[in-house]
C-alpha cells in the first residue's frame, strides 16, 4: 500500500493481486506502473499500450498558476511592439530628452567651481584616448616636468586628446594650465630636488613614510598613502578627470615590474624609468588638485617636489633623458656619465628586485606583533625595566657583554642596557597604544596579552600533561617485566652504586708525577672559582659611606669589606704560595706548578689586583727563588746545536712575558731598595744565574730588578739615609757582574740568525747593567759584547729601513747607557 | 692520568668536573661515527657540547673487507670547532 494508506493498485492488478497474493505489500511497495507487464506473458512482443500504462494521475492534477498567462504572454493576438507597449524603452526616452539634459549639464558645470567639475561622467570609459587617431601616450606628458627639453611635444600631445572632449573641455584646459605652469617652473628648480629625491628615494625603498614637509601637511598625508597604498590611489584616480586614467594604472603595474628586470640597454631603460615616475607624478598631481582647487599656483612646486622626489637619487643631476634625441644632444662625457648612471641604476634595481622578490609575505601588523613579543621577552628576561645595569638578572642574561660595557665605561647614559630598555619600552608603549586603539573594538585583547596568551597556552599544556596519568612503567601484555621511561632528570639507572668515599680517601697511591699534575689542575680550578667569586663580590661594591650616612649603609659597607677579606684569604690559600718550601722536593712547589700551566699564568694578573703588598712580595719572592724550576726557564735553555725552541715553549715564554711579568714589574717599580736587594741576593744565592741569563725570562727578570735598583740609587744619591742600602747594592751589583761576565757572549739568542734575532731584551739588560757600571766594568761589558755589536751594526746596513733603524736603536740602548753611540762605530 | 679517587683536598663532585680540569689543555675526544678529535678544549657544558681550538679530526673508514686496524684515515684540520654533545663518546687528556 502507499505511504498514506490509499490503494494504489490498478483495478486490474487489484484483481490479479487478490488472486495471486494474500495482499500484504507493506509500506515499500509503491505503485509500480509497469507491474502488470511481467504478468502479461502473452504481450511480450508487442509495444506498450499507452492506455495500459497510463495511470491517470495527470487528470488528478489541478493547475492553479495559469490565471495570468494571458496577461503575461499576451492574448491570442500576435505579439507586436505596439501590443506589448514601450514602457521599458529607457534609452529611447533618454534620447528624446538628451538635448535638454546636455544643456542643463553645461549650465550646471559652468556655475559650479572647477574642482567639482571633475565628477565622473557617464558613458566614458578610460580608454577613449586609445581610440583617438593621434594618440600619443599621456605617460610622457609629465616627464617634461623633470627637465627642460621635452616641453612642447608632450604638452601638445596632451593638449590634443583633451580638446576632443567637448563637455569637459574647460576642466581639461585647467589641467593643462597647471601643467604648463609646472613646466615653466621646472627650469629653475632641479637642483633643489636632488636631495629631496635621494632621501625620498631611500625612504621609498625602506617603505617608510615621508618626512615632514613644512609647507603642506595635507600633501604629506597623501604622499605616503600614494606611495605605499595603490588601492587608495585607484579610488582617488577614478574620481578625477580621466585624462590620466586607468591605462596609466595598468601600464604602471607592469612597468614597475619592468623596472626591476635584469639590466636592459640604457636607452629603453631610460624610457622605462621615465615612464615610471610620470604616472605616479600624475597621481600626485590630481589629489592635490582636488582639495586645493583654489590654489593651483601654490601646488605645482610642491606637487613637483613630490613627483621628482620620488626618483631614486641619481647622482647624475640634470634633466633626465626621456627621448633618444636628448642623448644625441648631450656631449660625449655627459653621455658617458649618463650611461654609467643608467647602468648603475639598473644594477642596483636588479639587486633590489632579487632581494625583495619575496617581500610582502608578512603584513606590518605581523611584523609589529613579532617585534613586540621579542621586546617583551627581552625585558622580562632581564628582570624588567627597573634593574640598574649590572644587576644580577641582567648579568645572568648576558654576562660578558654587561661586564665588557662596564669596563669600557659606557656612554654617559645610565648604562649600556638602560637606554635599550627605554627604547624597548617606548616602542612597546607606542605600538601597543596604537594597536590597542585600532583593534580594541574587534579584539578586546590588547597587545600585552599576546605574550600572556602564549604563556597561558603553555601553562595549560603543562597542566594537561601533568593531569594525564603517566605511568612510570609500561607493561605490555605477554611480556615479562616492565619498560621504564626515563627523561633527563631521571635517567635510566643502569648501575646500582653505593658511594664509598671513606675508603677512597685513605688511599695514597704513589703515582707522583701524574698525581702532581692533576693536583695542580685542581688547584688552578679552585683558584679560578675563588677568583670569580671574588670578582663578583667586588662588583657588588656598595656606595662608599660618609661620616653621616645612614648606619645601615655603613654596616653594609662593613659587611662587604669583611666578606672581601674572607674571599681574599681563600684566594691566597688557593694559590698555595704559603706551602712550605721543601729542601729537596720530589715535586715542584704547588704554586710553581700552577705557574707551569698556561691558565695559571693567565690568572696571575687578575689575582694580583686582589692581593695586598705583603702577599705580592711573597709571591715575587717565591718566584725568584724558584727561577730555575720555572718551566719557562727550565725548558727554554737554548739547545746545544742552536735549534729553535719548540713552539709550545715559545708560547709559554711569550705568555709569561705578557701575563706574569707586567704585574710583577708594576710591583717592583714601587718597591723599596732593600726589597730589591733582598730579592737579588736570593737569586744570586739560590739560582744558577749563569744558566738563567741564557733565557729570555731570566734576563728580563734580572733587568727588572737591576733597573729598578739603579733608578732608586740615582734618586737617592743625595739622600744620606740610604747610603747603607746603596752600598749594599753596589756590592751586589759587583757580584752579579762578576757572575754574568763570563757568559756574556752566550747571552744572545742563538736559535736564529743575527738579522732575525729578537734580542732587544738583551740590550735592555746590558743597558741596565751599564748604567750602574764603573768605567772599568763598562770596559769589560764592551769587550764582552763587542763582536755582537759589530755584527748587528753590519747586519742592519743590509736590512730594510725600518728594521735597520730598530736594530740600531736597540744597540743604542746599550751604547748610550755607557756613554757611546752606534754612530761612532760608523 | 690518575683516576678519580684523590685525597680530598679538592673533592670532585661529579664526572664533568674532571673535564673542567682539562680546560685549555689538549684533549683527545672520541666521537660517534668512528671519528676522533684532538685539540685544545676551550669550553664544555653539561651536554658535553665542546668548543675546541686547533683541532685535528681523524675519520676511520673501512674499505670493504680490508683487514687491519687503521684501515684508512682521513685527517682534517680546523681552527675552531663546536661539537654537539650527543655524539661525544669520551673525553680524555692528551696521551
JSON list of C-alpha atoms in Angstrom, two decimals, chain A residues 549-690:
[
{"chain": "A", "resi": 549, "resn": "UNK", "atom": "CA", "xyz": [75.32, 58.36, 56.08]},
{"chain": "A", "resi": 550, "resn": "UNK", "atom": "CA", "xyz": [72.76, 56.02, 57.48]},
{"chain": "A", "resi": 551, "resn": "UNK", "atom": "CA", "xyz": [74.05, 53.34, 59.85]},
{"chain": "A", "resi": 552, "resn": "UNK", "atom": "CA", "xyz": [72.86, 50.51, 57.69]},
{"chain": "A", "resi": 553, "resn": "UNK", "atom": "CA", "xyz": [74.79, 51.88, 54.77]},
{"chain": "A", "resi": 554, "resn": "UNK", "atom": "CA", "xyz": [77.92, 51.84, 56.86]},
{"chain": "A", "resi": 555, "resn": "UNK", "atom": "CA", "xyz": [77.06, 48.43, 58.08]},
{"chain": "A", "resi": 556, "resn": "UNK", "atom": "CA", "xyz": [76.53, 47.19, 54.56]},
{"chain": "A", "resi": 557, "resn": "UNK", "atom": "CA", "xyz": [79.90, 48.51, 53.65]},
{"chain": "A", "resi": 558, "resn": "UNK", "atom": "CA", "xyz": [81.48, 46.84, 56.62]},
{"chain": "A", "resi": 559, "resn": "UNK", "atom": "CA", "xyz": [79.91, 43.58, 55.73]},
{"chain": "A", "resi": 560, "resn": "UNK", "atom": "CA", "xyz": [81.10, 43.86, 52.22]},
{"chain": "A", "resi": 561, "resn": "UNK", "atom": "CA", "xyz": [84.60, 44.59, 53.34]},
{"chain": "A", "resi": 562, "resn": "UNK", "atom": "CA", "xyz": [84.73, 41.66, 55.70]},
{"chain": "A", "resi": 563, "resn": "UNK", "atom": "CA", "xyz": [83.39, 39.37, 53.03]},
{"chain": "A", "resi": 564, "resn": "UNK", "atom": "CA", "xyz": [86.05, 40.71, 50.73]},
{"chain": "A", "resi": 565, "resn": "UNK", "atom": "CA", "xyz": [88.78, 39.89, 53.18]},
{"chain": "A", "resi": 566, "resn": "UNK", "atom": "CA", "xyz": [87.48, 36.42, 53.66]},
{"chain": "A", "resi": 567, "resn": "UNK", "atom": "CA", "xyz": [87.49, 35.83, 49.96]},
{"chain": "A", "resi": 568, "resn": "UNK", "atom": "CA", "xyz": [90.93, 37.27, 49.74]},
{"chain": "A", "resi": 569, "resn": "UNK", "atom": "CA", "xyz": [92.09, 34.80, 52.29]},
{"chain": "A", "resi": 570, "resn": "UNK", "atom": "CA", "xyz": [90.55, 31.96, 50.38]},
{"chain": "A", "resi": 571, "resn": "UNK", "atom": "CA", "xyz": [92.19, 33.11, 47.21]},
{"chain": "A", "resi": 572, "resn": "UNK", "atom": "CA", "xyz": [95.53, 33.31, 48.87]},
{"chain": "A", "resi": 573, "resn": "UNK", "atom": "CA", "xyz": [95.18, 29.85, 50.19]},
{"chain": "A", "resi": 574, "resn": "UNK", "atom": "CA", "xyz": [94.16, 28.51, 46.86]},
{"chain": "A", "resi": 575, "resn": "UNK", "atom": "CA", "xyz": [97.29, 29.92, 45.32]},
{"chain": "A", "resi": 576, "resn": "UNK", "atom": "CA", "xyz": [99.33, 27.69, 47.55]},
{"chain": "A", "resi": 577, "resn": "UNK", "atom": "CA", "xyz": [102.03, 30.26, 47.84]},
{"chain": "A", "resi": 578, "resn": "UNK", "atom": "CA", "xyz": [102.43, 29.62, 51.52]},
{"chain": "A", "resi": 579, "resn": "UNK", "atom": "CA", "xyz": [103.14, 25.97, 51.16]},
{"chain": "A", "resi": 580, "resn": "UNK", "atom": "CA", "xyz": [106.36, 25.21, 52.89]},
{"chain": "A", "resi": 581, "resn": "UNK", "atom": "CA", "xyz": [109.35, 25.03, 50.69]},
{"chain": "A", "resi": 582, "resn": "UNK", "atom": "CA", "xyz": [110.93, 21.65, 50.99]},
{"chain": "A", "resi": 583, "resn": "UNK", "atom": "CA", "xyz": [114.59, 21.21, 50.89]},
{"chain": "A", "resi": 584, "resn": "UNK", "atom": "CA", "xyz": [114.74, 18.60, 48.21]},
{"chain": "A", "resi": 585, "resn": "UNK", "atom": "CA", "xyz": [111.30, 18.31, 46.90]},
{"chain": "A", "resi": 586, "resn": "UNK", "atom": "CA", "xyz": [110.34, 15.41, 44.74]},
{"chain": "A", "resi": 587, "resn": "UNK", "atom": "CA", "xyz": [107.91, 17.63, 43.02]},
{"chain": "A", "resi": 588, "resn": "UNK", "atom": "CA", "xyz": [107.87, 21.33, 42.43]},
{"chain": "A", "resi": 589, "resn": "UNK", "atom": "CA", "xyz": [106.23, 23.70, 44.78]},
{"chain": "A", "resi": 590, "resn": "UNK", "atom": "CA", "xyz": [102.47, 23.81, 44.19]},
{"chain": "A", "resi": 591, "resn": "UNK", "atom": "CA", "xyz": [102.49, 27.43, 43.23]},
{"chain": "A", "resi": 592, "resn": "UNK", "atom": "CA", "xyz": [105.24, 26.83, 40.76]},
{"chain": "A", "resi": 593, "resn": "UNK", "atom": "CA", "xyz": [103.24, 24.01, 39.35]},
{"chain": "A", "resi": 594, "resn": "UNK", "atom": "CA", "xyz": [100.33, 26.34, 38.94]},
{"chain": "A", "resi": 595, "resn": "UNK", "atom": "CA", "xyz": [102.58, 28.69, 37.10]},
{"chain": "A", "resi": 596, "resn": "UNK", "atom": "CA", "xyz": [103.68, 25.92, 34.83]},
{"chain": "A", "resi": 597, "resn": "UNK", "atom": "CA", "xyz": [100.27, 25.87, 33.16]},
{"chain": "A", "resi": 598, "resn": "UNK", "atom": "CA", "xyz": [99.13, 28.50, 30.75]},
{"chain": "A", "resi": 599, "resn": "UNK", "atom": "CA", "xyz": [95.87, 29.05, 32.53]},
{"chain": "A", "resi": 600, "resn": "UNK", "atom": "CA", "xyz": [97.75, 29.55, 35.73]},
{"chain": "A", "resi": 601, "resn": "UNK", "atom": "CA", "xyz": [99.88, 32.23, 34.18]},
{"chain": "A", "resi": 602, "resn": "UNK", "atom": "CA", "xyz": [96.84, 33.93, 32.78]},
{"chain": "A", "resi": 603, "resn": "UNK", "atom": "CA", "xyz": [95.25, 34.10, 36.18]},
{"chain": "A", "resi": 604, "resn": "UNK", "atom": "CA", "xyz": [98.14, 35.93, 37.78]},
{"chain": "A", "resi": 605, "resn": "UNK", "atom": "CA", "xyz": [97.31, 39.44, 36.56]},
{"chain": "A", "resi": 606, "resn": "UNK", "atom": "CA", "xyz": [93.72, 39.06, 37.71]},
{"chain": "A", "resi": 607, "resn": "UNK", "atom": "CA", "xyz": [94.81, 37.66, 41.02]},
{"chain": "A", "resi": 608, "resn": "UNK", "atom": "CA", "xyz": [97.38, 40.33, 41.59]},
{"chain": "A", "resi": 609, "resn": "UNK", "atom": "CA", "xyz": [94.74, 43.01, 41.66]},
{"chain": "A", "resi": 610, "resn": "UNK", "atom": "CA", "xyz": [93.24, 41.48, 44.76]},
{"chain": "A", "resi": 611, "resn": "UNK", "atom": "CA", "xyz": [96.42, 40.87, 46.67]},
{"chain": "A", "resi": 612, "resn": "UNK", "atom": "CA", "xyz": [97.93, 43.27, 49.13]},
{"chain": "A", "resi": 613, "resn": "UNK", "atom": "CA", "xyz": [101.53, 44.31, 49.14]},
{"chain": "A", "resi": 614, "resn": "UNK", "atom": "CA", "xyz": [102.70, 41.70, 51.55]},
{"chain": "A", "resi": 615, "resn": "UNK", "atom": "CA", "xyz": [101.17, 38.95, 49.53]},
{"chain": "A", "resi": 616, "resn": "UNK", "atom": "CA", "xyz": [102.62, 40.33, 46.38]},
{"chain": "A", "resi": 617, "resn": "UNK", "atom": "CA", "xyz": [106.14, 40.44, 47.64]},
{"chain": "A", "resi": 618, "resn": "UNK", "atom": "CA", "xyz": [105.76, 36.94, 48.99]},
{"chain": "A", "resi": 619, "resn": "UNK", "atom": "CA", "xyz": [104.68, 35.74, 45.59]},
{"chain": "A", "resi": 620, "resn": "UNK", "atom": "CA", "xyz": [107.52, 37.52, 43.91]},
{"chain": "A", "resi": 621, "resn": "UNK", "atom": "CA", "xyz": [109.99, 36.08, 46.33]},
{"chain": "A", "resi": 622, "resn": "UNK", "atom": "CA", "xyz": [108.71, 32.63, 45.71]},
{"chain": "A", "resi": 623, "resn": "UNK", "atom": "CA", "xyz": [109.07, 33.09, 42.03]},
{"chain": "A", "resi": 624, "resn": "UNK", "atom": "CA", "xyz": [112.58, 34.40, 42.30]},
{"chain": "A", "resi": 625, "resn": "UNK", "atom": "CA", "xyz": [113.64, 31.55, 44.49]},
{"chain": "A", "resi": 626, "resn": "UNK", "atom": "CA", "xyz": [112.35, 29.03, 42.04]},
{"chain": "A", "resi": 627, "resn": "UNK", "atom": "CA", "xyz": [113.58, 30.70, 38.93]},
{"chain": "A", "resi": 628, "resn": "UNK", "atom": "CA", "xyz": [115.49, 27.66, 37.92]},
{"chain": "A", "resi": 629, "resn": "UNK", "atom": "CA", "xyz": [112.47, 25.49, 38.19]},
{"chain": "A", "resi": 630, "resn": "UNK", "atom": "CA", "xyz": [110.03, 27.63, 36.27]},
{"chain": "A", "resi": 631, "resn": "UNK", "atom": "CA", "xyz": [109.08, 25.86, 33.14]},
{"chain": "A", "resi": 632, "resn": "UNK", "atom": "CA", "xyz": [109.73, 28.93, 31.06]},
{"chain": "A", "resi": 633, "resn": "UNK", "atom": "CA", "xyz": [113.31, 28.85, 32.14]},
{"chain": "A", "resi": 634, "resn": "UNK", "atom": "CA", "xyz": [113.94, 25.23, 32.57]},
{"chain": "A", "resi": 635, "resn": "UNK", "atom": "CA", "xyz": [112.63, 24.33, 29.16]},
{"chain": "A", "resi": 636, "resn": "UNK", "atom": "CA", "xyz": [113.94, 27.40, 27.49]},
{"chain": "A", "resi": 637, "resn": "UNK", "atom": "CA", "xyz": [117.65, 26.76, 27.68]},
{"chain": "A", "resi": 638, "resn": "UNK", "atom": "CA", "xyz": [118.93, 27.07, 24.18]},
{"chain": "A", "resi": 639, "resn": "UNK", "atom": "CA", "xyz": [119.86, 23.80, 22.62]},
{"chain": "A", "resi": 640, "resn": "UNK", "atom": "CA", "xyz": [123.45, 22.98, 22.05]},
{"chain": "A", "resi": 641, "resn": "UNK", "atom": "CA", "xyz": [123.04, 22.80, 18.33]},
{"chain": "A", "resi": 642, "resn": "UNK", "atom": "CA", "xyz": [121.18, 26.05, 18.04]},
{"chain": "A", "resi": 643, "resn": "UNK", "atom": "CA", "xyz": [117.89, 24.54, 17.03]},
{"chain": "A", "resi": 644, "resn": "UNK", "atom": "CA", "xyz": [114.98, 26.76, 17.86]},
{"chain": "A", "resi": 645, "resn": "UNK", "atom": "CA", "xyz": [112.88, 26.09, 20.89]},
{"chain": "A", "resi": 646, "resn": "UNK", "atom": "CA", "xyz": [109.71, 24.08, 20.46]},
{"chain": "A", "resi": 647, "resn": "UNK", "atom": "CA", "xyz": [106.65, 26.12, 19.69]},
{"chain": "A", "resi": 648, "resn": "UNK", "atom": "CA", "xyz": [104.95, 25.19, 22.90]},
{"chain": "A", "resi": 649, "resn": "UNK", "atom": "CA", "xyz": [107.81, 26.55, 24.92]},
{"chain": "A", "resi": 650, "resn": "UNK", "atom": "CA", "xyz": [107.90, 29.72, 22.94]},
{"chain": "A", "resi": 651, "resn": "UNK", "atom": "CA", "xyz": [104.23, 30.17, 23.58]},
{"chain": "A", "resi": 652, "resn": "UNK", "atom": "CA", "xyz": [104.67, 29.73, 27.27]},
{"chain": "A", "resi": 653, "resn": "UNK", "atom": "CA", "xyz": [107.54, 32.15, 27.29]},
{"chain": "A", "resi": 654, "resn": "UNK", "atom": "CA", "xyz": [105.50, 34.74, 25.50]},
{"chain": "A", "resi": 655, "resn": "UNK", "atom": "CA", "xyz": [102.61, 34.16, 27.80]},
{"chain": "A", "resi": 656, "resn": "UNK", "atom": "CA", "xyz": [104.79, 34.57, 30.82]},
{"chain": "A", "resi": 657, "resn": "UNK", "atom": "CA", "xyz": [106.18, 37.76, 29.48]},
{"chain": "A", "resi": 658, "resn": "UNK", "atom": "CA", "xyz": [102.77, 39.10, 28.70]},
{"chain": "A", "resi": 659, "resn": "UNK", "atom": "CA", "xyz": [100.81, 37.92, 31.69]},
{"chain": "A", "resi": 660, "resn": "UNK", "atom": "CA", "xyz": [103.10, 37.47, 34.67]},
{"chain": "A", "resi": 661, "resn": "UNK", "atom": "CA", "xyz": [105.82, 40.00, 34.13]},
{"chain": "A", "resi": 662, "resn": "UNK", "atom": "CA", "xyz": [103.73, 43.15, 33.95]},
{"chain": "A", "resi": 663, "resn": "UNK", "atom": "CA", "xyz": [102.14, 42.87, 37.40]},
{"chain": "A", "resi": 664, "resn": "UNK", "atom": "CA", "xyz": [105.47, 41.91, 38.92]},
{"chain": "A", "resi": 665, "resn": "UNK", "atom": "CA", "xyz": [107.07, 44.81, 37.16]},
{"chain": "A", "resi": 666, "resn": "UNK", "atom": "CA", "xyz": [104.46, 47.20, 38.45]},
{"chain": "A", "resi": 667, "resn": "UNK", "atom": "CA", "xyz": [105.11, 45.99, 41.95]},
{"chain": "A", "resi": 668, "resn": "UNK", "atom": "CA", "xyz": [108.87, 46.18, 41.61]},
{"chain": "A", "resi": 669, "resn": "UNK", "atom": "CA", "xyz": [108.67, 49.71, 40.31]},
{"chain": "A", "resi": 670, "resn": "UNK", "atom": "CA", "xyz": [107.30, 50.77, 43.62]},
{"chain": "A", "resi": 671, "resn": "UNK", "atom": "CA", "xyz": [109.37, 48.55, 45.79]},
{"chain": "A", "resi": 672, "resn": "UNK", "atom": "CA", "xyz": [111.95, 49.98, 48.14]},
{"chain": "A", "resi": 673, "resn": "UNK", "atom": "CA", "xyz": [115.59, 49.28, 47.57]},
{"chain": "A", "resi": 674, "resn": "UNK", "atom": "CA", "xyz": [116.00, 46.87, 50.39]},
{"chain": "A", "resi": 675, "resn": "UNK", "atom": "CA", "xyz": [113.46, 44.55, 48.91]},
{"chain": "A", "resi": 676, "resn": "UNK", "atom": "CA", "xyz": [115.23, 44.65, 45.62]},
{"chain": "A", "resi": 677, "resn": "UNK", "atom": "CA", "xyz": [118.46, 43.91, 47.29]},
{"chain": "A", "resi": 678, "resn": "UNK", "atom": "CA", "xyz": [116.93, 41.04, 49.13]},
{"chain": "A", "resi": 679, "resn": "UNK", "atom": "CA", "xyz": [115.47, 39.57, 46.01]},
{"chain": "A", "resi": 680, "resn": "UNK", "atom": "CA", "xyz": [118.61, 39.85, 44.00]},
{"chain": "A", "resi": 681, "resn": "UNK", "atom": "CA", "xyz": [120.60, 38.39, 46.81]},
{"chain": "A", "resi": 682, "resn": "UNK", "atom": "CA", "xyz": [118.31, 35.42, 46.91]},
{"chain": "A", "resi": 683, "resn": "UNK", "atom": "CA", "xyz": [118.58, 34.98, 43.21]},
{"chain": "A", "resi": 684, "resn": "UNK", "atom": "CA", "xyz": [122.32, 35.03, 43.25]},
{"chain": "A", "resi": 685, "resn": "UNK", "atom": "CA", "xyz": [122.43, 32.62, 46.14]},
{"chain": "A", "resi": 686, "resn": "UNK", "atom": "CA", "xyz": [119.95, 30.06, 45.14]},
{"chain": "A", "resi": 687, "resn": "UNK", "atom": "CA", "xyz": [119.70, 30.28, 41.42]},
{"chain": "A", "resi": 688, "resn": "UNK", "atom": "CA", "xyz": [122.12, 29.31, 38.78]},
{"chain": "A", "resi": 689, "resn": "UNK", "atom": "CA", "xyz": [122.44, 32.72, 37.28]},
{"chain": "A", "resi": 690, "resn": "UNK", "atom": "CA", "xyz": [124.76, 31.80, 34.53]}
]
